[in-house]
Amino acid sequence: MSTNTAAQTIFITGTSSGLGKLTAIHFAKMGWNVAATLRTPENEQELRQYGNIRLFKLDVTDLDQVRTAVDAAIEAFGKIDVVVNNAGMGTYGPLELAAEKDIDWQFAVNTRGPINVIRAFLPHFRQNGGGMFINISSFMGVTTAVPLGSLYNMSKFALEGLTEGLYYELKPLNIELRLIEQGGSSGNNFTNNIIWNRDEKITVYDEMMDKLSALMGNRDNSQLDDPQEIVDAIADLATGVNSKFRTVIGAAGNSLMALRNSVPIEEYLETMAQNNR
Ligand SMILES: NC(=O)c1ccc[n+]([C@@H]2O[C@H](COP(=O)([O-])OP(=O)(O)OC[C@H]3O[C@@H](n4cnc5c(N)ncnc54)[C@H](OP(=O)(O)O)[C@@H]3O)[C@@H](O)[C@H]2O)c1
């Protein structure tokens, strides 16, 4: 049975931590209904404190769970206005050393997951005469910056391509698409990062792997984006204050994209390669 059809409703994936959880709480405080989805709702306490947040179990790679969660959220709230594809993780390391399962999982969570959720919502949005998908990407989805991130780049570039490509078929249906390119954000865990194991016989990547481990282990929070800035950007998109297709957050992402757009790709790649030496 519907609980409240007057308020706007947002459906968010990956609300157990980081950006997803902050976004759920922010929209609840704004008076929206929130369908907060996560893999382990049984472990969640904080989100249960809000009367307008309902929890739904959802692993975005599990098609049955996606359909069940989407149906249950629609049943609970009557109408969903905005869907945020936030769930994500990163696998990092030399492609040569990646486990097959890690390659597939990177694509399954960051790319196939949003596809699953978008497809599950399209009948509802068509029936409502519109809706909005906000896809959480990264500046790593529009440019490259460091070695050993190729699979993460691949997954977010694919998400960007999916979102751009869908514009043409969903715009006539009044279904809006938005992308957030966030940089590194403090306060977010990015808990699911995987850095794969070394191979004792293949040592050529060791130095790069040491640098990556140091970079990930010693993230300087003062250099990272404020997660509240990202949450505010999501709110501005959901409420129509900002209608940009791509919203880039943070100095790092903005300067990298400005460089990428202003020089030939060969020059960009060589500049970044030298920065990483
Ligand atoms: N943090 C950064 O520096 C950064 C930079 C650029 C882009 N991003 C993007 O921002 C988004 C949010 O990340 P975050 O920084 O907030 O990291 P986070 O704290 O690790 O949050 C990631 C969320 O995704 C969920 N998730 C992972 N695999 C899932 C699956 N198969 N099904 C459903 N949920 C799943 C996690 O749930 P569990 O607790 O169940 O694992 C968690 O709730 C991601 O799309 C990420 O790629 C982050």
Coordinates of C-alpha atoms and ligand atoms in Angstrom, one line a residue:
M1 CA 0.0 0.0 0.0
S2 CA 1.3 3.5 -0.7
T3 CA 2.5 5.5 2.3
N4 CA 2.8 8.9 0.8
T5 CA 2.3 9.9 -2.8
A6 CA 2.4 13.7 -2.3
A7 CA 6.1 13.9 -1.4
Q8 CA 8.8 13.2 -4.0
T9 CA 10.5 9.9 -3.9
I10 CA 14.1 9.0 -4.6
F11 CA 15.5 5.5 -5.0
I12 CA 19.2 5.0 -4.3
T13 CA 21.6 2.1 -4.7
G14 CA 24.5 1.4 -2.4
T15 CA 23.3 3.2 0.8
S16 CA 25.3 1.1 3.3
S17 CA 28.1 3.7 3.4
G18 CA 29.7 6.7 1.8
L19 CA 27.9 8.9 -0.7
G20 CA 24.8 6.6 -0.9
K21 CA 24.2 6.8 2.8
L22 CA 24.8 10.6 3.0
T23 CA 22.4 11.1 0.1
A24 CA 19.7 9.0 1.6
I25 CA 19.9 11.0 4.9
H26 CA 20.1 14.4 3.1
F27 CA 16.9 13.7 1.0
A28 CA 15.1 12.4 4.1
K29 CA 15.9 15.7 5.8
M30 CA 14.6 17.5 2.7
G31 CA 11.3 15.8 3.3
W32 CA 11.5 13.3 0.4
N33 CA 10.6 9.7 0.6
V34 CA 13.7 7.6 0.3
A35 CA 13.9 4.0 -1.0
A36 CA 17.4 3.2 0.3
T37 CA 18.7 0.0 -1.1
L38 CA 21.7 -2.0 0.1
R39 CA 23.0 -5.5 0.1
T40 CA 22.7 -6.0 3.8
P41 CA 19.7 -4.1 5.2
E42 CA 19.8 -6.4 8.3
N43 CA 23.0 -4.7 9.4
E44 CA 21.8 -1.1 8.9
Q45 CA 20.8 0.9 12.0
E46 CA 21.3 4.6 11.2
L47 CA 18.9 4.9 8.2
R48 CA 16.2 3.2 10.3
Q49 CA 16.1 6.3 12.4
Y50 CA 14.2 8.2 9.7
G51 CA 10.5 7.6 9.3
N52 CA 10.6 8.5 5.6
I53 CA 13.4 6.1 4.7
R54 CA 12.5 2.5 3.7
L55 CA 15.2 -0.1 3.3
F56 CA 15.2 -2.6 0.5
K57 CA 17.6 -5.4 -0.1
L58 CA 19.5 -5.0 -3.3
D59 CA 22.7 -6.3 -4.9
V60 CA 22.6 -4.5 -8.2
T61 CA 24.3 -7.5 -10.0
D62 CA 21.3 -9.8 -9.1
L63 CA 18.6 -9.3 -11.6
D64 CA 15.9 -11.0 -9.5
Q65 CA 16.8 -8.8 -6.5
V66 CA 16.7 -5.7 -8.7
R67 CA 13.2 -6.5 -10.0
T68 CA 11.9 -7.4 -6.5
A69 CA 13.4 -4.2 -4.9
V70 CA 12.1 -1.9 -7.7
D71 CA 8.6 -3.4 -7.5
A72 CA 8.6 -3.3 -3.7
A73 CA 9.7 0.4 -3.7
I74 CA 7.0 1.3 -6.2
E75 CA 4.5 -0.5 -4.1
A76 CA 5.6 1.2 -0.9
F77 CA 5.7 4.8 -2.3
G78 CA 3.3 4.7 -5.3
K79 CA 5.7 6.7 -7.5
I80 CA 9.4 7.0 -7.8
D81 CA 10.7 10.3 -9.2
V82 CA 14.4 10.0 -9.2
V83 CA 16.8 7.0 -9.3
V84 CA 20.4 7.4 -8.2
N85 CA 22.8 4.7 -9.5
N86 CA 25.4 5.1 -6.8
A87 CA 26.6 1.5 -6.0
G88 CA 30.1 1.0 -7.2
M89 CA 33.5 -0.4 -6.4
G90 CA 37.0 -0.3 -7.9
T91 CA 39.4 -3.0 -8.9
Y92 CA 43.0 -1.8 -9.4
G93 CA 46.2 -3.4 -10.7
P94 CA 47.9 -4.5 -13.9
L95 CA 45.5 -6.0 -16.3
E96 CA 47.8 -8.9 -16.9
L97 CA 47.5 -9.9 -13.3
A98 CA 43.8 -9.5 -12.8
A99 CA 41.8 -12.5 -11.8
E100 CA 39.0 -13.3 -14.3
K101 CA 36.4 -12.9 -11.6
D102 CA 37.6 -9.4 -10.7
I103 CA 37.3 -8.3 -14.3
D104 CA 33.8 -9.6 -14.5
W105 CA 32.8 -8.2 -11.1
Q106 CA 34.1 -4.7 -12.0
F107 CA 31.8 -4.6 -15.0
A108 CA 28.9 -6.3 -13.2
V109 CA 28.7 -3.8 -10.4
N110 CA 29.6 -0.5 -12.1
T111 CA 28.1 -1.0 -15.5
R112 CA 25.7 -3.9 -15.6
G113 CA 24.3 -2.9 -12.3
P114 CA 23.0 0.5 -13.5
I115 CA 21.7 -1.2 -16.7
N116 CA 19.7 -3.6 -14.5
V117 CA 18.3 -0.8 -12.4
I118 CA 17.5 1.5 -15.4
R119 CA 15.7 -1.3 -17.3
A120 CA 13.7 -2.2 -14.2
F121 CA 12.5 1.4 -13.9
L122 CA 11.7 2.2 -17.5
P123 CA 8.2 0.8 -17.5
H124 CA 7.4 2.8 -14.3
F125 CA 8.9 6.0 -15.7
R126 CA 7.0 5.5 -19.0
Q127 CA 3.8 5.0 -17.2
N128 CA 4.4 8.2 -15.1
G129 CA 5.3 10.2 -18.2
G130 CA 8.8 10.9 -17.0
G131 CA 11.5 10.5 -14.3
M132 CA 15.2 11.0 -13.8
F133 CA 18.3 8.8 -13.6
I134 CA 21.3 10.3 -11.9
N135 CA 24.4 8.1 -12.5
I136 CA 27.3 8.4 -10.2
S137 CA 30.4 8.3 -12.3
S138 CA 33.9 9.7 -11.7
F139 CA 36.3 11.9 -13.6
M140 CA 37.9 8.5 -14.2
G141 CA 34.8 7.9 -16.4
V142 CA 35.8 10.7 -18.8
T143 CA 39.5 10.8 -18.6
T144 CA 42.4 8.8 -17.3
A145 CA 45.0 9.8 -14.8
V146 CA 47.0 6.9 -13.2
P147 CA 48.4 3.5 -14.1
L148 CA 46.6 0.4 -13.0
G149 CA 43.1 1.8 -13.1
S150 CA 42.1 0.5 -16.6
L151 CA 39.3 -1.7 -15.5
Y152 CA 37.8 1.0 -13.3
N153 CA 38.2 3.5 -16.2
M154 CA 36.5 0.9 -18.5
S155 CA 33.5 0.5 -16.1
K156 CA 32.9 4.2 -15.7
F157 CA 33.6 5.1 -19.4
A158 CA 31.0 2.5 -20.2
L159 CA 28.6 4.1 -17.8
E160 CA 29.1 7.4 -19.4
G161 CA 28.6 5.9 -22.9
L162 CA 25.4 4.2 -21.7
T163 CA 24.1 7.4 -20.2
E164 CA 24.9 9.5 -23.3
G165 CA 23.5 6.9 -25.7
L166 CA 20.3 6.6 -23.8
Y167 CA 19.7 10.3 -24.0
Y168 CA 18.4 10.0 -27.6
E169 CA 15.8 7.3 -26.8
L170 CA 14.7 8.6 -23.4
K171 CA 14.5 12.3 -24.0
P172 CA 11.3 11.9 -26.2
L173 CA 9.8 10.0 -23.2
N174 CA 10.6 12.9 -20.8
I175 CA 13.0 10.7 -18.9
E176 CA 16.1 12.8 -17.9
L177 CA 19.6 11.5 -17.5
R178 CA 22.4 13.1 -15.4
L179 CA 26.0 12.2 -14.6
I180 CA 28.0 13.2 -11.6
E181 CA 31.8 13.1 -12.1
Q182 CA 33.2 13.0 -8.6
G183 CA 36.8 12.9 -7.8
G184 CA 38.1 11.4 -4.6
S185 CA 35.9 12.2 -1.7
S186 CA 36.7 12.3 1.9
G187 CA 34.2 10.7 4.3
N188 CA 33.4 8.1 1.7
N189 CA 34.9 4.7 2.3
F190 CA 35.1 3.3 -1.2
T191 CA 35.2 0.2 0.9
N192 CA 35.0 -2.4 -1.9
N193 CA 38.3 -1.5 -3.6
I194 CA 40.3 -4.5 -4.6
I195 CA 44.0 -4.3 -5.4
W196 CA 45.0 -7.6 -6.7
N197 CA 47.8 -9.8 -5.7
R198 CA 51.3 -9.7 -7.1
D199 CA 52.8 -12.5 -9.1
E200 CA 56.3 -13.4 -7.9
K201 CA 57.4 -14.2 -11.4
I202 CA 56.1 -10.9 -12.9
T203 CA 57.9 -8.1 -11.2
V204 CA 57.8 -5.4 -13.8
Y205 CA 54.6 -3.9 -12.3
D206 CA 55.9 -3.8 -8.7
E207 CA 56.9 -0.2 -8.6
M208 CA 53.6 0.9 -10.0
M209 CA 51.8 -1.3 -7.5
D210 CA 53.8 0.2 -4.6
K211 CA 52.9 3.7 -5.8
L212 CA 49.2 2.8 -6.1
S213 CA 49.1 1.2 -2.7
A214 CA 50.7 4.2 -1.2
L215 CA 48.3 6.5 -3.0
M216 CA 45.3 4.6 -1.8
G217 CA 46.6 4.0 1.7
N218 CA 47.6 7.6 2.4
R219 CA 44.8 9.6 0.8
D220 CA 45.2 13.1 2.0
N221 CA 41.7 14.2 3.0
S222 CA 42.5 17.9 2.5
Q223 CA 43.1 17.2 -1.2
L224 CA 39.7 15.3 -1.6
D225 CA 36.3 16.6 -2.4
D226 CA 33.8 17.3 0.4
P227 CA 31.2 14.6 0.1
Q228 CA 28.5 17.1 1.1
E229 CA 29.3 19.0 -2.1
I230 CA 28.5 15.9 -4.0
V231 CA 25.3 15.3 -2.1
D232 CA 24.2 19.0 -2.7
A233 CA 24.9 18.5 -6.4
I234 CA 22.6 15.4 -6.4
A235 CA 19.9 17.4 -4.7
D236 CA 20.3 20.3 -7.2
L237 CA 19.9 17.8 -10.1
A238 CA 16.9 16.1 -8.5
T239 CA 15.1 19.4 -7.7
G240 CA 15.9 20.9 -11.1
V241 CA 18.1 23.7 -9.7
N242 CA 20.8 22.3 -12.0
S243 CA 19.9 20.7 -15.3
K244 CA 23.4 20.1 -16.6
F245 CA 23.9 16.6 -18.2
R246 CA 27.4 16.3 -16.6
T247 CA 28.3 17.9 -13.3
V248 CA 32.0 17.7 -12.4
I249 CA 32.8 18.0 -8.8
G250 CA 36.2 19.1 -7.5
A251 CA 39.4 20.8 -8.6
A252 CA 41.2 17.6 -9.6
G253 CA 38.5 16.5 -12.0
N254 CA 37.9 19.9 -13.4
S255 CA 41.6 20.6 -14.1
L256 CA 42.2 17.1 -15.7
M257 CA 39.2 17.5 -17.9
A258 CA 40.2 21.0 -18.9
L259 CA 43.7 19.7 -19.9
R260 CA 42.2 16.7 -21.7
N261 CA 39.9 19.0 -23.7
S262 CA 42.6 21.5 -24.6
V263 CA 45.5 19.4 -26.0
P264 CA 45.8 16.4 -28.4
I265 CA 45.2 13.1 -26.7
E266 CA 48.9 12.0 -27.3
E267 CA 50.0 15.1 -25.4
Y268 CA 47.6 14.5 -22.6
L269 CA 48.6 10.8 -22.2
E270 CA 52.3 11.7 -22.2
T271 CA 51.8 14.5 -19.6
M272 CA 50.0 12.2 -17.3
A273 CA 52.5 9.4 -17.8
Q274 CA 55.3 11.8 -16.9
N275 CA 53.4 12.9 -13.8
N276 CA 53.3 9.3 -12.7
R277 CA 57.0 8.5 -13.2
Ligands
LIG1 N1 35.2 7.6 -3.0 C1 35.8 8.0 -4.1 O1 36.9 8.5 -4.1 C2 35.0 8.0 -5.5 C3 35.6 8.6 -6.6 C4 34.9 8.6 -7.8 C5 33.7 7.9 -7.9 N2 33.2 7.3 -6.8 C6 31.9 6.6 -7.0 O2 31.0 7.0 -6.1 C7 30.1 5.9 -5.8 C8 29.9 5.7 -4.3 O3 31.1 5.3 -3.8 P1 31.6 5.7 -2.3 O4 32.8 6.5 -2.5 O5 30.5 6.2 -1.5 O6 32.1 4.3 -1.7 P2 31.6 3.3 -0.6 O7 31.4 4.0 0.7 O8 32.4 2.0 -0.7 O9 30.1 3.0 -1.2 C9 29.9 2.1 -2.2 C10 28.5 1.5 -2.0 O10 28.3 0.6 -3.1 C11 27.7 -0.6 -2.5 N3 27.9 -1.7 -3.4 C12 29.1 -2.3 -3.8 N4 28.8 -3.4 -4.6 C13 27.5 -3.5 -4.6 C14 26.6 -4.4 -5.3 N5 27.0 -5.4 -6.0 N6 25.2 -4.1 -5.1 C15 24.8 -3.1 -4.4 N7 25.6 -2.3 -3.8 C16 26.9 -2.4 -3.9 C17 28.4 -0.8 -1.2 O11 27.7 -1.7 -0.4 P3 28.3 -2.8 0.5 O12 28.5 -2.2 1.9 O13 27.3 -3.9 0.5 O14 29.6 -3.2 -0.1 C18 28.4 0.7 -0.7 O15 27.1 1.0 -0.1 C19 30.6 4.7 -6.6 O16 29.9 4.5 -7.8 C20 32.0 5.1 -6.9 O17 32.5 4.4 -8.0 C21 33.8 7.3 -5.6

